[in-house]
mmCIF file of C-alpha atoms in Angstrom:
data_model
loop_
_atom_site.group_PDB
_atom_site.id
_atom_site.type_symbol
_atom_site.label_atom_id
_atom_site.label_comp_id
_atom_site.label_asym_id
_atom_site.label_seq_id
_atom_site.Cartn_x
_atom_site.Cartn_y
_atom_site.Cartn_z
ATOM 1 C CA UNK A 1 81.203 88.527 111.033
ATOM 2 C CA UNK A 2 77.912 88.073 109.214
ATOM 3 C CA UNK A 3 78.590 87.909 105.478
ATOM 4 C CA UNK A 4 76.246 90.576 104.166
ATOM 5 C CA UNK A 5 78.118 91.360 100.918
ATOM 6 C CA UNK A 6 78.187 88.978 97.974
ATOM 7 C CA UNK A 7 81.285 90.286 96.151
ATOM 8 C CA UNK A 8 83.820 92.912 97.203
ATOM 9 C CA UNK A 9 86.793 94.512 95.471
ATOM 10 C CA UNK A 10 89.366 96.841 97.020
ATOM 11 C CA UNK A 11 91.610 98.498 94.466
ATOM 12 C CA UNK A 12 92.164 101.335 92.050
ATOM 13 C CA UNK A 13 91.391 101.680 88.375
ATOM 14 C CA UNK A 14 94.696 101.630 86.510
ATOM 15 C CA UNK A 15 95.680 105.138 85.414
ATOM 16 C CA UNK A 16 96.446 105.881 81.762
ATOM 17 C CA UNK A 17 98.720 108.770 82.716
ATOM 18 C CA UNK A 18 98.681 112.177 81.088
ATOM 19 C CA UNK A 19 98.733 110.852 77.523
ATOM 20 C CA UNK A 20 96.651 108.081 76.020
ATOM 21 C CA UNK A 21 98.807 106.561 73.296
ATOM 22 C CA UNK A 22 95.944 104.549 71.810
ATOM 23 C CA UNK A 23 93.728 107.619 71.624
ATOM 24 C CA UNK A 24 96.566 109.418 69.838
ATOM 25 C CA UNK A 25 96.763 106.509 67.383
ATOM 26 C CA UNK A 26 93.030 106.703 66.641
ATOM 27 C CA UNK A 27 93.236 110.474 66.193
ATOM 28 C CA UNK A 28 95.900 109.836 63.542
ATOM 29 C CA UNK A 29 93.068 108.473 61.329
ATOM 30 C CA UNK A 30 94.554 105.009 60.715
ATOM 31 C CA UNK A 31 93.555 103.065 57.623
ATOM 32 C CA UNK A 32 91.782 99.715 57.856
ATOM 33 C CA UNK A 33 95.140 97.981 57.342
ATOM 34 C CA UNK A 34 96.779 100.045 60.081
ATOM 35 C CA UNK A 35 93.942 99.201 62.454
ATOM 36 C CA UNK A 36 94.481 95.526 61.666
ATOM 37 C CA UNK A 37 98.186 95.844 62.454
ATOM 38 C CA UNK A 38 97.466 97.540 65.792
ATOM 39 C CA UNK A 39 94.826 94.957 66.697
ATOM 40 C CA UNK A 40 97.322 92.156 66.051
ATOM 41 C CA UNK A 41 99.782 93.874 68.375
ATOM 42 C CA UNK A 42 97.172 94.360 71.114
ATOM 43 C CA UNK A 43 96.079 90.734 70.839
ATOM 44 C CA UNK A 44 99.686 89.608 71.206
ATOM 45 C CA UNK A 45 100.173 91.892 74.228
ATOM 46 C CA UNK A 46 97.194 90.279 75.949
ATOM 47 C CA UNK A 47 98.685 86.827 75.344
ATOM 48 C CA UNK A 48 102.317 87.741 75.999
ATOM 49 C CA UNK A 49 102.799 90.918 78.082
ATOM 50 C CA UNK A 50 106.599 90.493 77.923
ATOM 51 C CA UNK A 51 106.770 90.793 74.132
ATOM 52 C CA UNK A 52 109.047 93.512 72.713
ATOM 53 C CA UNK A 53 108.365 96.151 70.080
ATOM 54 C CA UNK A 54 110.926 94.499 67.792
ATOM 55 C CA UNK A 55 109.148 91.150 68.097
ATOM 56 C CA UNK A 56 105.822 92.748 67.237
ATOM 57 C CA UNK A 57 107.182 94.608 64.216
ATOM 58 C CA UNK A 58 108.740 91.479 62.726
ATOM 59 C CA UNK A 59 105.974 89.040 63.653
ATOM 60 C CA UNK A 60 103.141 91.160 62.260
ATOM 61 C CA UNK A 61 105.032 92.928 59.493
ATOM 62 C CA UNK A 62 104.362 96.405 60.859
ATOM 63 C CA UNK A 63 105.156 98.633 57.895
ATOM 64 C CA UNK A 64 103.134 101.645 59.057
ATOM 65 C CA UNK A 65 105.001 104.501 60.697
ATOM 66 C CA UNK A 66 101.768 105.504 62.471
ATOM 67 C CA UNK A 67 101.458 102.089 64.127
ATOM 68 C CA UNK A 68 105.149 101.774 65.002
ATOM 69 C CA UNK A 69 105.195 105.255 66.542
ATOM 70 C CA UNK A 70 102.358 104.340 68.916
ATOM 71 C CA UNK A 71 103.691 100.993 70.135
ATOM 72 C CA UNK A 72 104.395 102.363 73.610
ATOM 73 C CA UNK A 73 103.977 98.973 75.238
ATOM 74 C CA UNK A 74 103.872 100.019 78.893
ATOM 75 C CA UNK A 75 101.084 102.477 78.192
ATOM 76 C CA UNK A 76 99.208 99.982 76.035
ATOM 77 C CA UNK A 77 99.537 97.314 78.736
ATOM 78 C CA UNK A 78 98.098 99.723 81.283
ATOM 79 C CA UNK A 79 95.204 100.431 78.938
ATOM 80 C CA UNK A 80 94.500 96.730 78.378
ATOM 81 C CA UNK A 81 94.758 96.016 82.115
ATOM 82 C CA UNK A 82 92.288 98.814 82.757
ATOM 83 C CA UNK A 83 89.899 97.338 80.176
ATOM 84 C CA UNK A 84 90.202 93.922 81.806
ATOM 85 C CA UNK A 85 89.472 95.270 85.297
ATOM 86 C CA UNK A 86 86.469 97.258 84.067
ATOM 87 C CA UNK A 87 85.024 94.293 82.175
ATOM 88 C CA UNK A 88 85.423 91.778 85.008
ATOM 89 C CA UNK A 89 84.024 94.067 87.697
ATOM 90 C CA UNK A 90 81.171 95.087 85.416
ATOM 91 C CA UNK A 91 80.539 91.403 84.742
ATOM 92 C CA UNK A 92 79.988 90.610 88.436
ATOM 93 C CA UNK A 93 78.254 93.878 89.382
ATOM 94 C CA UNK A 94 74.767 92.364 89.121
ATOM 95 C CA UNK A 95 75.679 89.820 91.806
ATOM 96 C CA UNK A 96 75.944 92.561 94.433
ATOM 97 C CA UNK A 97 79.411 94.039 93.989
ATOM 98 C CA UNK A 98 80.828 96.563 96.461
ATOM 99 C CA UNK A 99 83.750 98.661 95.173
ATOM 100 C CA UNK A 100 86.210 100.367 97.499
ATOM 101 C CA UNK A 101 89.249 102.644 97.167
ATOM 102 C CA UNK A 102 89.846 105.465 94.702
ATOM 103 C CA UNK A 103 87.127 108.001 93.972
ATOM 104 C CA UNK A 104 87.381 107.648 90.201
ATOM 105 C CA UNK A 105 85.129 104.587 90.563
ATOM 106 C CA UNK A 106 82.445 107.039 91.670
ATOM 107 C CA UNK A 107 82.986 110.319 89.849
ATOM 108 C CA UNK A 108 83.806 109.064 86.334
ATOM 109 C CA UNK A 109 81.364 107.338 83.992
ATOM 110 C CA UNK A 110 82.863 104.278 82.264
ATOM 111 C CA UNK A 111 79.904 103.548 79.973
ATOM 112 C CA UNK A 112 78.543 101.297 82.695
ATOM 113 C CA UNK A 113 76.462 102.904 85.425
ATOM 114 C CA UNK A 114 76.562 99.694 87.475
ATOM 115 C CA UNK A 115 80.167 100.405 88.475
ATOM 116 C CA UNK A 116 79.311 103.905 89.698
ATOM 117 C CA UNK A 117 76.423 102.495 91.692
ATOM 118 C CA UNK A 118 78.644 99.794 93.238
ATOM 119 C CA UNK A 119 81.148 102.302 94.663
ATOM 120 C CA UNK A 120 81.182 102.604 98.461
ATOM 121 C CA UNK A 121 82.328 106.011 99.707
ATOM 122 C CA UNK A 122 83.939 104.697 102.894
ATOM 123 C CA UNK A 123 87.653 105.565 102.997
ATOM 124 C CA UNK A 124 89.655 102.340 103.049
ATOM 125 C CA UNK A 125 93.302 102.451 104.110
ATOM 126 C CA UNK A 126 93.972 100.395 107.255
ATOM 127 C CA UNK A 127 94.485 96.709 107.953
ATOM 128 C CA UNK A 128 91.280 96.777 109.980
ATOM 129 C CA UNK A 129 89.354 98.262 107.041
ATOM 130 C CA UNK A 130 90.532 95.488 104.734
ATOM 131 C CA UNK A 131 89.764 92.801 107.308
ATOM 132 C CA UNK A 132 86.247 94.058 107.906
ATOM 133 C CA UNK A 133 85.414 94.322 104.205
ATOM 134 C CA UNK A 134 86.722 90.877 103.281
ATOM 135 C CA UNK A 135 85.343 89.142 106.380
ATOM 136 C CA UNK A 136 81.818 90.396 105.700
ATOM 137 C CA UNK A 137 82.052 89.310 102.024
ATOM 138 C CA UNK A 138 81.200 85.929 100.589
ATOM 139 C CA UNK A 139 83.638 86.513 97.712
ATOM 140 C CA UNK A 140 86.711 88.697 97.412
ATOM 141 C CA UNK A 141 87.547 89.142 93.743
ATOM 142 C CA UNK A 142 91.001 89.851 92.329
ATOM 143 C CA UNK A 143 91.674 91.387 88.909
ATOM 144 C CA UNK A 144 95.412 91.719 88.252
ATOM 145 C CA UNK A 145 97.587 93.670 85.855
ATOM 146 C CA UNK A 146 98.201 91.781 82.596
ATOM 147 C CA UNK A 147 101.944 91.705 83.327
ATOM 148 C CA UNK A 148 101.354 89.684 86.500
ATOM 149 C CA UNK A 149 101.574 86.266 84.868
ATOM 150 C CA UNK A 150 103.429 84.471 87.686
ATOM 151 C CA UNK A 151 103.464 86.873 90.646
ATOM 152 C CA UNK A 152 100.247 88.408 91.925
ATOM 153 C CA UNK A 153 98.931 91.286 94.095
ATOM 154 C CA UNK A 154 99.092 91.203 97.907
ATOM 155 C CA UNK A 155 95.290 91.329 97.663
ATOM 156 C CA UNK A 156 95.312 87.597 96.916
ATOM 157 C CA UNK A 157 96.811 86.606 100.275
ATOM 158 C CA UNK A 158 94.736 89.215 102.118
ATOM 159 C CA UNK A 159 91.576 87.570 100.798
ATOM 160 C CA UNK A 160 92.882 84.047 101.450
ATOM 161 C CA UNK A 161 93.486 84.957 105.103
ATOM 162 C CA UNK A 162 89.897 86.192 105.501
ATOM 163 C CA UNK A 163 86.429 84.628 105.515
ATOM 164 C CA UNK A 164 85.882 85.625 101.883
ATOM 165 C CA UNK A 165 86.357 83.090 99.107
ATOM 166 C CA UNK A 166 89.041 84.198 96.640
ATOM 167 C CA UNK A 167 88.028 84.391 92.973
ATOM 168 C CA UNK A 168 90.892 85.469 90.743
ATOM 169 C CA UNK A 169 92.561 85.430 87.361
ATOM 170 C CA UNK A 170 95.138 82.633 87.166
ATOM 171 C CA UNK A 171 98.809 83.035 88.091
ATOM 172 C CA UNK A 172 101.532 80.469 87.534
ATOM 173 C CA UNK A 173 102.850 80.735 91.109
ATOM 174 C CA UNK A 174 99.579 79.495 92.629
ATOM 175 C CA UNK A 175 100.576 75.863 92.211
ATOM 176 C CA UNK A 176 104.059 76.384 93.652
ATOM 177 C CA UNK A 177 102.884 78.397 96.650
ATOM 178 C CA UNK A 178 99.471 76.934 97.423
ATOM 179 C CA UNK A 179 99.668 73.341 96.169
ATOM 180 C CA UNK A 180 96.374 71.706 95.261
ATOM 181 C CA UNK A 181 94.009 74.187 96.856
ATOM 182 C CA UNK A 182 91.142 74.551 94.329
ATOM 183 C CA UNK A 183 91.299 78.336 94.080
ATOM 184 C CA UNK A 184 88.431 79.437 91.790
ATOM 185 C CA UNK A 185 89.831 81.187 88.706
ATOM 186 C CA UNK A 186 88.429 82.795 85.575
ATOM 187 C CA UNK A 187 89.690 83.739 82.114
ATOM 188 C CA UNK A 188 86.943 86.144 81.026
ATOM 189 C CA UNK A 189 84.294 88.393 82.501
ATOM 190 C CA UNK A 190 81.627 85.837 81.601
ATOM 191 C CA UNK A 191 83.492 83.092 83.437
ATOM 192 C CA UNK A 192 84.067 85.410 86.426
ATOM 193 C CA UNK A 193 80.318 85.983 86.654
ATOM 194 C CA UNK A 194 79.505 82.284 86.468
ATOM 195 C CA UNK A 195 82.165 81.259 89.020
ATOM 196 C CA UNK A 196 80.950 83.906 91.488
ATOM 197 C CA UNK A 197 77.295 83.050 90.914
ATOM 198 C CA UNK A 198 77.872 79.371 91.655
ATOM 199 C CA UNK A 199 79.951 80.049 94.766
ATOM 200 C CA UNK A 200 77.361 82.427 96.218
ATOM 201 C CA UNK A 201 74.780 79.650 95.919
ATOM 202 C CA UNK A 202 77.069 76.821 97.128
ATOM 203 C CA UNK A 203 77.922 77.740 100.714
ATOM 204 C CA UNK A 204 79.507 74.409 101.639
ATOM 205 C CA UNK A 205 81.947 74.480 98.695
ATOM 206 C CA UNK A 206 82.752 78.106 99.364
ATOM 207 C CA UNK A 207 83.517 77.462 103.035
ATOM 208 C CA UNK A 208 85.704 74.462 102.232
ATOM 209 C CA UNK A 209 87.837 76.547 99.873
ATOM 210 C CA UNK A 210 88.044 79.338 102.479
ATOM 211 C CA UNK A 211 89.242 76.920 105.172
ATOM 212 C CA UNK A 212 91.988 75.547 102.916
ATOM 213 C CA UNK A 213 93.121 79.059 102.007
ATOM 214 C CA UNK A 214 93.162 80.174 105.650
ATOM 215 C CA UNK A 215 95.179 77.114 106.612
ATOM 216 C CA UNK A 216 97.948 77.622 104.037
ATOM 217 C CA UNK A 217 98.282 81.308 104.954
ATOM 218 C CA UNK A 218 98.427 80.515 108.684
ATOM 219 C CA UNK A 219 100.988 77.751 108.206
ATOM 220 C CA UNK A 220 103.283 79.391 105.638
ATOM 221 C CA UNK A 221 102.655 83.044 104.862
ATOM 222 C CA UNK A 222 102.231 85.076 108.024
ATOM 223 C CA UNK A 223 104.885 87.697 108.771
ATOM 224 C CA UNK A 224 106.527 85.386 111.313
ATOM 225 C CA UNK A 225 107.406 83.070 108.418
ATOM 226 C CA UNK A 226 108.907 85.912 106.387
ATOM 227 C CA UNK A 227 111.037 87.444 109.145
ATOM 228 C CA UNK A 228 113.733 84.716 109.245
ATOM 229 C CA UNK A 229 114.181 84.999 105.482
ATOM 230 C CA UNK A 230 114.567 88.771 105.688
ATOM 231 C CA UNK A 231 117.211 88.285 108.358
ATOM 232 C CA UNK A 232 119.005 85.672 106.278
ATOM 233 C CA UNK A 233 119.046 87.790 103.120
ATOM 234 C CA UNK A 234 119.995 91.047 104.861
ATOM 235 C CA UNK A 235 122.374 89.697 107.509
ATOM 236 C CA UNK A 236 120.554 91.831 110.086
ATOM 237 C CA UNK A 237 118.786 90.563 113.212
ATOM 238 C CA UNK A 238 115.252 91.995 113.151
ATOM 239 C CA UNK A 239 113.827 90.469 116.317
ATOM 240 C CA UNK A 240 114.914 90.013 119.927
#
């Protein structure tokens, strides 16, 4: 397919659920010291998503009942993951981003009109839809949940199997699963923008990375490679 899209993303915006624990904290009118305590906890969550409430309380000397009461870590992690996804996608929007999937990208304003303008109203749900979007894109970008430090979304392998060049946040399992393939990664929205900008301009580098990604998927990670393992683990024959 002709690659007519610079950057594409297929995915939802992480939901905060019915209650926003951080908003409830702010509405509790925290003091400057209480804000500092919460900021320390949020900074630690970004660095170490597996940290526990007990660890946070002891490490940062959380003496405020208001702060301790709002350390609902799963909700805070979802909030921080949402912030990360918004920032990264906003950071690359000027390069020609196309956003697909849930309608909240289109009907909710996130203090950045570029994201609303990037939303494509086409319903995306089938394998063919995903193939067509990634194959017509020069770059397929991945922005994962903060908790995904080693594992990663299926989106990563979908993009690697396509003609799009994967740009993603880093995951520890990349080295184990993909060896020395130079998968372009970023640590911030500014770095995501710069990595994408350079790859859009450098077609030969982009195509070389794509070929290496396609090869490792074809040789190791198609369903035919998974089926024998499923049979081994389950003790059930799944093919004739």
